[in-house]
mmCIF file of N, CA and C in Angstrom:
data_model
loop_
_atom_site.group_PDB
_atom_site.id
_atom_site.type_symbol
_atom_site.label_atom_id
_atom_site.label_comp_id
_atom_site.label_asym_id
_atom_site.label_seq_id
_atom_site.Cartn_x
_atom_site.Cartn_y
_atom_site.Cartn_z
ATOM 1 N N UNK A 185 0.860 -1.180 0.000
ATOM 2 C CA UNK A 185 0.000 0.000 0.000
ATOM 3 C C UNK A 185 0.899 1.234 0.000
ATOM 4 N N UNK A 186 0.495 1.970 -0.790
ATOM 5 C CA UNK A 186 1.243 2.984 -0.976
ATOM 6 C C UNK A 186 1.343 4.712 0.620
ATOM 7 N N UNK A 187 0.650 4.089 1.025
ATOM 8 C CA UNK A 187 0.707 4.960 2.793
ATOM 9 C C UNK A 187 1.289 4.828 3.537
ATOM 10 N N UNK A 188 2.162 4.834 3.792
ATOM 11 C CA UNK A 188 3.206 4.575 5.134
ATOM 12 C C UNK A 188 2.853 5.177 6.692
ATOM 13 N N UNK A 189 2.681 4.523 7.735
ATOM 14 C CA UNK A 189 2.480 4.876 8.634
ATOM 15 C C UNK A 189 3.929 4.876 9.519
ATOM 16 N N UNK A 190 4.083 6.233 10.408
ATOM 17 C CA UNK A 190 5.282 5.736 10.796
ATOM 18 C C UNK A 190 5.285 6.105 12.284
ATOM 19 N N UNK A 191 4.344 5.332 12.269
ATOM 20 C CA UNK A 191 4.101 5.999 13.981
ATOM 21 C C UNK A 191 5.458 5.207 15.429
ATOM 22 N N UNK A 192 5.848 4.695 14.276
ATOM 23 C CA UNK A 192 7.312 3.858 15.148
ATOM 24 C C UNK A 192 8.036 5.015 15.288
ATOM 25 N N UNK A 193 8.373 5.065 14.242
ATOM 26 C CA UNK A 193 9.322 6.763 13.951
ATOM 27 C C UNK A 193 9.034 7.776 15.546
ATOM 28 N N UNK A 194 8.186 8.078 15.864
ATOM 29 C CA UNK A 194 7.600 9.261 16.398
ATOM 30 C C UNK A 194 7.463 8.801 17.958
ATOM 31 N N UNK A 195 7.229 7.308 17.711
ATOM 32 C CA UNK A 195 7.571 6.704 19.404
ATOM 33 C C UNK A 195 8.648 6.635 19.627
ATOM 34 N N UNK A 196 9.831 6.793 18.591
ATOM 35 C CA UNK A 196 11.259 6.417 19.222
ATOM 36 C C UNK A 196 11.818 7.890 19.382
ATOM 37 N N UNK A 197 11.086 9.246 18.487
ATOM 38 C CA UNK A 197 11.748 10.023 18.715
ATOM 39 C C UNK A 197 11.094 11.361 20.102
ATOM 40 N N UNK A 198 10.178 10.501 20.630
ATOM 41 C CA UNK A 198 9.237 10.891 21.729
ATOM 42 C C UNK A 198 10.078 10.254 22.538
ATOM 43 N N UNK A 199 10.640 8.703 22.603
ATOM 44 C CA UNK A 199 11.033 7.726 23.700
ATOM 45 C C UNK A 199 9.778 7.539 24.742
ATOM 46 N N UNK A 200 8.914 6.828 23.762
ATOM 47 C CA UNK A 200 7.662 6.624 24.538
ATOM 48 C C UNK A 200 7.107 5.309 23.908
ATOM 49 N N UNK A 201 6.909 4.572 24.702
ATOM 50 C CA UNK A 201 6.425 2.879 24.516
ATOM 51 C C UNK A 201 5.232 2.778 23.937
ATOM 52 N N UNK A 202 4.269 1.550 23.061
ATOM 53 C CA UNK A 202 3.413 1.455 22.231
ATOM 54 C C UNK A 202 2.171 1.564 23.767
ATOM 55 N N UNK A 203 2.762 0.906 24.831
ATOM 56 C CA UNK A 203 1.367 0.297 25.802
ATOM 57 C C UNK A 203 0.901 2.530 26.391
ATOM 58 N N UNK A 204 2.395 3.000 26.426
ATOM 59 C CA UNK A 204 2.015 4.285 27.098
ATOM 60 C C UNK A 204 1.051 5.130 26.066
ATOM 61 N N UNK A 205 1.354 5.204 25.034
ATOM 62 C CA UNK A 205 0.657 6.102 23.988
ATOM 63 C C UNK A 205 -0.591 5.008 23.555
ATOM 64 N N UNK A 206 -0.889 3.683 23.488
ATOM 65 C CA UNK A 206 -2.155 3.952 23.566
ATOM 66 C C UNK A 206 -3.020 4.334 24.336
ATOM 67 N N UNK A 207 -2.515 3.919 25.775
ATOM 68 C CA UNK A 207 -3.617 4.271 26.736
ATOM 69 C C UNK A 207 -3.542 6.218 26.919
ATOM 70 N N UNK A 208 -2.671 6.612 26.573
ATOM 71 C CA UNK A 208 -3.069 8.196 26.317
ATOM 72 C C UNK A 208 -4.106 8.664 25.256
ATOM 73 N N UNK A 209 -3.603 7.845 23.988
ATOM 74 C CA UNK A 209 -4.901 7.969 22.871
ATOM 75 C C UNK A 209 -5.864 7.388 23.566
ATOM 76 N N UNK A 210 -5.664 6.256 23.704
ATOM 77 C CA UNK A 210 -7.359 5.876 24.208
ATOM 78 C C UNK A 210 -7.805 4.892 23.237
ATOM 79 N N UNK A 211 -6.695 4.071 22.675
ATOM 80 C CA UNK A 211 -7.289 2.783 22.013
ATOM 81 C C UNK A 211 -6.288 1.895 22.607
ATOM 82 N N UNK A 212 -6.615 0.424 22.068
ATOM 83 C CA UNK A 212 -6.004 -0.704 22.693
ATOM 84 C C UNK A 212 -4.904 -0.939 21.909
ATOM 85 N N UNK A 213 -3.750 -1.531 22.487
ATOM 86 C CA UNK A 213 -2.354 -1.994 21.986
ATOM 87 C C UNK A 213 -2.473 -2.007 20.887
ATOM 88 N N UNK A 214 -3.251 -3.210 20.845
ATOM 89 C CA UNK A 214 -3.647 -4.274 19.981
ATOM 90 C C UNK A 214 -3.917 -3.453 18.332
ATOM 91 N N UNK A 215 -4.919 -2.145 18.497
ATOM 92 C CA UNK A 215 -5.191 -1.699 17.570
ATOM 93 C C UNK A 215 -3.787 -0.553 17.340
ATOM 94 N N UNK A 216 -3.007 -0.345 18.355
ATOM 95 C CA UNK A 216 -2.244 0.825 17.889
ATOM 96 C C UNK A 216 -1.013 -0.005 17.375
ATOM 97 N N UNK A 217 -1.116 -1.130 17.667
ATOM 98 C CA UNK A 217 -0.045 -2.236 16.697
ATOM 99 C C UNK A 217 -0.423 -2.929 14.913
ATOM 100 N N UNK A 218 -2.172 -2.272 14.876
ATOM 101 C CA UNK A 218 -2.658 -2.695 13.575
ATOM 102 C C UNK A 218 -1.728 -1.504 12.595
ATOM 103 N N UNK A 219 -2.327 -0.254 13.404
ATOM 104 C CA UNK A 219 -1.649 1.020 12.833
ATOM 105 C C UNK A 219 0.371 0.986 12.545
ATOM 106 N N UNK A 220 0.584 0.707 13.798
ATOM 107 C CA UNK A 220 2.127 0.703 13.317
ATOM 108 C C UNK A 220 2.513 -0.075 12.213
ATOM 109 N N UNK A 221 2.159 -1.177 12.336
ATOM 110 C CA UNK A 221 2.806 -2.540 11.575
ATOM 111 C C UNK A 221 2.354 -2.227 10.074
ATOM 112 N N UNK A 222 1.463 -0.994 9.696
ATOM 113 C CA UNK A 222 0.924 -0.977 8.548
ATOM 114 C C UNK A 222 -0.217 -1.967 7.637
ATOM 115 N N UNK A 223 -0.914 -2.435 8.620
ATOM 116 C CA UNK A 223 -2.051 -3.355 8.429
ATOM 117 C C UNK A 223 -3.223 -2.480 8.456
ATOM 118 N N UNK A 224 -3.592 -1.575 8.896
ATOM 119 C CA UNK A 224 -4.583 -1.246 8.837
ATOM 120 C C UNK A 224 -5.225 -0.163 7.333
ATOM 121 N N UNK A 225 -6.469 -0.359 7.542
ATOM 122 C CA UNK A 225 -6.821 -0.249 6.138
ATOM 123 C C UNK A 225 -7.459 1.252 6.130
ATOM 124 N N UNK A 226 -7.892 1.961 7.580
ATOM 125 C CA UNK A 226 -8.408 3.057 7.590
ATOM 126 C C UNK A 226 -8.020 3.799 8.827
ATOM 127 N N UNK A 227 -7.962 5.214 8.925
ATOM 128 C CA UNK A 227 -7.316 5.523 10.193
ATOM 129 C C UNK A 227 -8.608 7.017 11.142
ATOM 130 N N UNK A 228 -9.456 6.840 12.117
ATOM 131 C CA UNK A 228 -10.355 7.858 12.208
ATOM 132 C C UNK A 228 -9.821 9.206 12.261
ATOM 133 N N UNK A 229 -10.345 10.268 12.017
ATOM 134 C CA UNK A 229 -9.455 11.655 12.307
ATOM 135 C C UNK A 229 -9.400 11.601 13.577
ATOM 136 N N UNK A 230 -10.523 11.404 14.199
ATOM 137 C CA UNK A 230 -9.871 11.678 15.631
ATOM 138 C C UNK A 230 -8.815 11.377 16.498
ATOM 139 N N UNK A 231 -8.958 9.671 15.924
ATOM 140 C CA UNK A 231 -7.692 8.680 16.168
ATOM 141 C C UNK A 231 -6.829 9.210 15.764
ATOM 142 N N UNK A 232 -6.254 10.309 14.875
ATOM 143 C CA UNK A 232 -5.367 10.859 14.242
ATOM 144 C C UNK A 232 -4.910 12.133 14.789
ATOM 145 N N UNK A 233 -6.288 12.498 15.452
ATOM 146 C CA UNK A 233 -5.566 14.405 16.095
ATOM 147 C C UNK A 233 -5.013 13.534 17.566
ATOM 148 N N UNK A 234 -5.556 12.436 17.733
ATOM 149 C CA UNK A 234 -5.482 12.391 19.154
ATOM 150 C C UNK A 234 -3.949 11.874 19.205
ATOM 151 N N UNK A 235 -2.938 11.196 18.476
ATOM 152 C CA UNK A 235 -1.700 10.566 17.662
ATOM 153 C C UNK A 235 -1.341 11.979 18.072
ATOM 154 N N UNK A 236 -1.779 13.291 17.082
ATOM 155 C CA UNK A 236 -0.920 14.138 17.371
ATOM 156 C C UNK A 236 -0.568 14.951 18.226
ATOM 157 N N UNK A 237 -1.561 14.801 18.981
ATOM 158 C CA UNK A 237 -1.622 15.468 20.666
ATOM 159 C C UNK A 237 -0.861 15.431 21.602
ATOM 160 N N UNK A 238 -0.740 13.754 21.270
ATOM 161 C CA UNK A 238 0.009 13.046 22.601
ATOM 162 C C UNK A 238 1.695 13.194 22.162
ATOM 163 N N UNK A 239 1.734 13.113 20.561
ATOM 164 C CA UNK A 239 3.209 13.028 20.145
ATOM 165 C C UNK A 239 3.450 14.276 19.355
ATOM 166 N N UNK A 240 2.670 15.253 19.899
ATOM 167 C CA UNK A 240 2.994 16.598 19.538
ATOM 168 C C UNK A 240 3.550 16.843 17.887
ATOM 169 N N UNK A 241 3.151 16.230 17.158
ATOM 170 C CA UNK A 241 3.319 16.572 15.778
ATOM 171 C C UNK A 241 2.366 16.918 15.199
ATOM 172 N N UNK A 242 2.881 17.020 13.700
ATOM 173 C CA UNK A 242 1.278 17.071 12.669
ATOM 174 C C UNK A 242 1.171 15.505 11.763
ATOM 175 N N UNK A 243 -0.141 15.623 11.455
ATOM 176 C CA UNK A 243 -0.523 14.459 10.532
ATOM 177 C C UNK A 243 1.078 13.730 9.697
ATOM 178 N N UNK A 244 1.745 14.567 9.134
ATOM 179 C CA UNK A 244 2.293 14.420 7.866
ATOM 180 C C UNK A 244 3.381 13.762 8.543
ATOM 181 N N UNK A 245 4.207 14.173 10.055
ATOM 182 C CA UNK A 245 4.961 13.328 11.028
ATOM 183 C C UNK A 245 4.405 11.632 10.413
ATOM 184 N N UNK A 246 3.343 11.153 10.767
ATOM 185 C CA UNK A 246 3.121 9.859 10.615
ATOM 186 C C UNK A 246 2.230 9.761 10.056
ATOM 187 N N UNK A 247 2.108 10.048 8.333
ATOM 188 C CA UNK A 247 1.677 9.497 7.461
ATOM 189 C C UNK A 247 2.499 9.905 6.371
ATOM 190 N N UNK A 248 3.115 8.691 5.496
ATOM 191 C CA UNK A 248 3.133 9.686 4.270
ATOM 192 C C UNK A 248 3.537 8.520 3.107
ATOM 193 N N UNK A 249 3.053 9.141 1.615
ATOM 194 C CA UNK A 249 3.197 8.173 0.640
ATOM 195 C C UNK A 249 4.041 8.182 -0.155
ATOM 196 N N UNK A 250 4.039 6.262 -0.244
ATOM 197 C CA UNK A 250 5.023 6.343 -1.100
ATOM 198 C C UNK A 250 4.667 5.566 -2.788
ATOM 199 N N UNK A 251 4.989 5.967 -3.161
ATOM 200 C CA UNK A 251 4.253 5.315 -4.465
ATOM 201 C C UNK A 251 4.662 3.501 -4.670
ATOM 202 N N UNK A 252 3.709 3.118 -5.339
ATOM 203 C CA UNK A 252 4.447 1.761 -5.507
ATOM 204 C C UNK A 252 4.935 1.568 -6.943
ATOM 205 N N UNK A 253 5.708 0.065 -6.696
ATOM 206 C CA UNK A 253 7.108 0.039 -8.296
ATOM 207 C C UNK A 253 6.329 1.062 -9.385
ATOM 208 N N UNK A 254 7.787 1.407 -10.022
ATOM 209 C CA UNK A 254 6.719 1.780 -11.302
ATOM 210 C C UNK A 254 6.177 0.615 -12.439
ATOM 211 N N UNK A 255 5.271 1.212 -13.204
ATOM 212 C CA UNK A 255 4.668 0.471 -13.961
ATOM 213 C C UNK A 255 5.673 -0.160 -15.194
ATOM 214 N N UNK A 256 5.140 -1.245 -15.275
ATOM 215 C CA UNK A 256 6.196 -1.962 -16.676
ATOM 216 C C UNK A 256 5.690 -1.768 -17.966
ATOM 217 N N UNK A 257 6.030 -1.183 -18.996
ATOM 218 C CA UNK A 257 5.867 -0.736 -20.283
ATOM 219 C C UNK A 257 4.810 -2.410 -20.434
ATOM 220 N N UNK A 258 4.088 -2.096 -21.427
ATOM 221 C CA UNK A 258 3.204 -3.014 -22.149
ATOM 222 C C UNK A 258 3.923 -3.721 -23.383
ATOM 223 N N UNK A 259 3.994 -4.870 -23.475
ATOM 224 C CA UNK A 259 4.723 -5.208 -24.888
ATOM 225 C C UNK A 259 3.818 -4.889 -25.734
ATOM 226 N N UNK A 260 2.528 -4.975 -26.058
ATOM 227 C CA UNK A 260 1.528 -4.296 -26.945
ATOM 228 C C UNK A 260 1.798 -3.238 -27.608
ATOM 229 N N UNK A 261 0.936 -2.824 -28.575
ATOM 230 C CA UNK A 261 1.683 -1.608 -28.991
ATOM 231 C C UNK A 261 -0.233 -0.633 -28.782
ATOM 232 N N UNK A 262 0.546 0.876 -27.975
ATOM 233 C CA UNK A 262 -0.968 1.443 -27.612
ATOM 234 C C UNK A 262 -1.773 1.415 -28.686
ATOM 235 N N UNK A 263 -2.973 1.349 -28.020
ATOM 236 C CA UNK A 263 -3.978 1.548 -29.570
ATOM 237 C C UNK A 263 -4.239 3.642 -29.750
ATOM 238 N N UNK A 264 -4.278 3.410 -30.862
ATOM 239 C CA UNK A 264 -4.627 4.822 -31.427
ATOM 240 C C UNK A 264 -5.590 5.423 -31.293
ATOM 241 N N UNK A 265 -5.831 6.123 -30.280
ATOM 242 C CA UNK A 265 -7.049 6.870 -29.762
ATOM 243 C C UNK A 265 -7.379 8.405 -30.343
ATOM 244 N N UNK A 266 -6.666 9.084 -31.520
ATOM 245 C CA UNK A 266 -7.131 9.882 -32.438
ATOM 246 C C UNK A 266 -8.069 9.825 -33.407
ATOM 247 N N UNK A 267 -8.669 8.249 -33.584
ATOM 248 C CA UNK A 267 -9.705 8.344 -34.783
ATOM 249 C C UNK A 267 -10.518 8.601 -34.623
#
């Protein structure tokens, strides 16, 4: 997925443990380990101001994209979309 979460990043440069910052956010390990590990598929804003509250950054601290491989030329040859 092309989103990177890097909320590892921001615990190591806080020096603050996964169990302390969830129970400051206010969700469970469990889910603030879906978020780190990059498994998760959606993130709430709130769940997100509340990330930045506790670790005093902005959004862009722990999120950001990265594109995936680039695309491989087609052996085909394009079709001609002027006619």
């Amino acid at each position: 997925m092309p989103i990177v979460v890097d909320v590892d990043v921001m615990l190591a440069r806080r020096k603050m443990s996964v169990g302390t910052l969830a129970e400051r956010v206010g969700i469970t390990p469990a889910n603030l380990a879906v978020l780190k590990n990059g498994r998760a598929k959606a993130v709430r804003f709130t769940t997100l101001a509340a990330l930045c509250e506790v670790l005093e950054c902005q959004p862009g601290d722990l999120l950001r994209w990265e594109p995936d491989a680039p695309v491989q030329p087609s052996d085909e040859e394009p079709a001609d979309l002027t006619s």
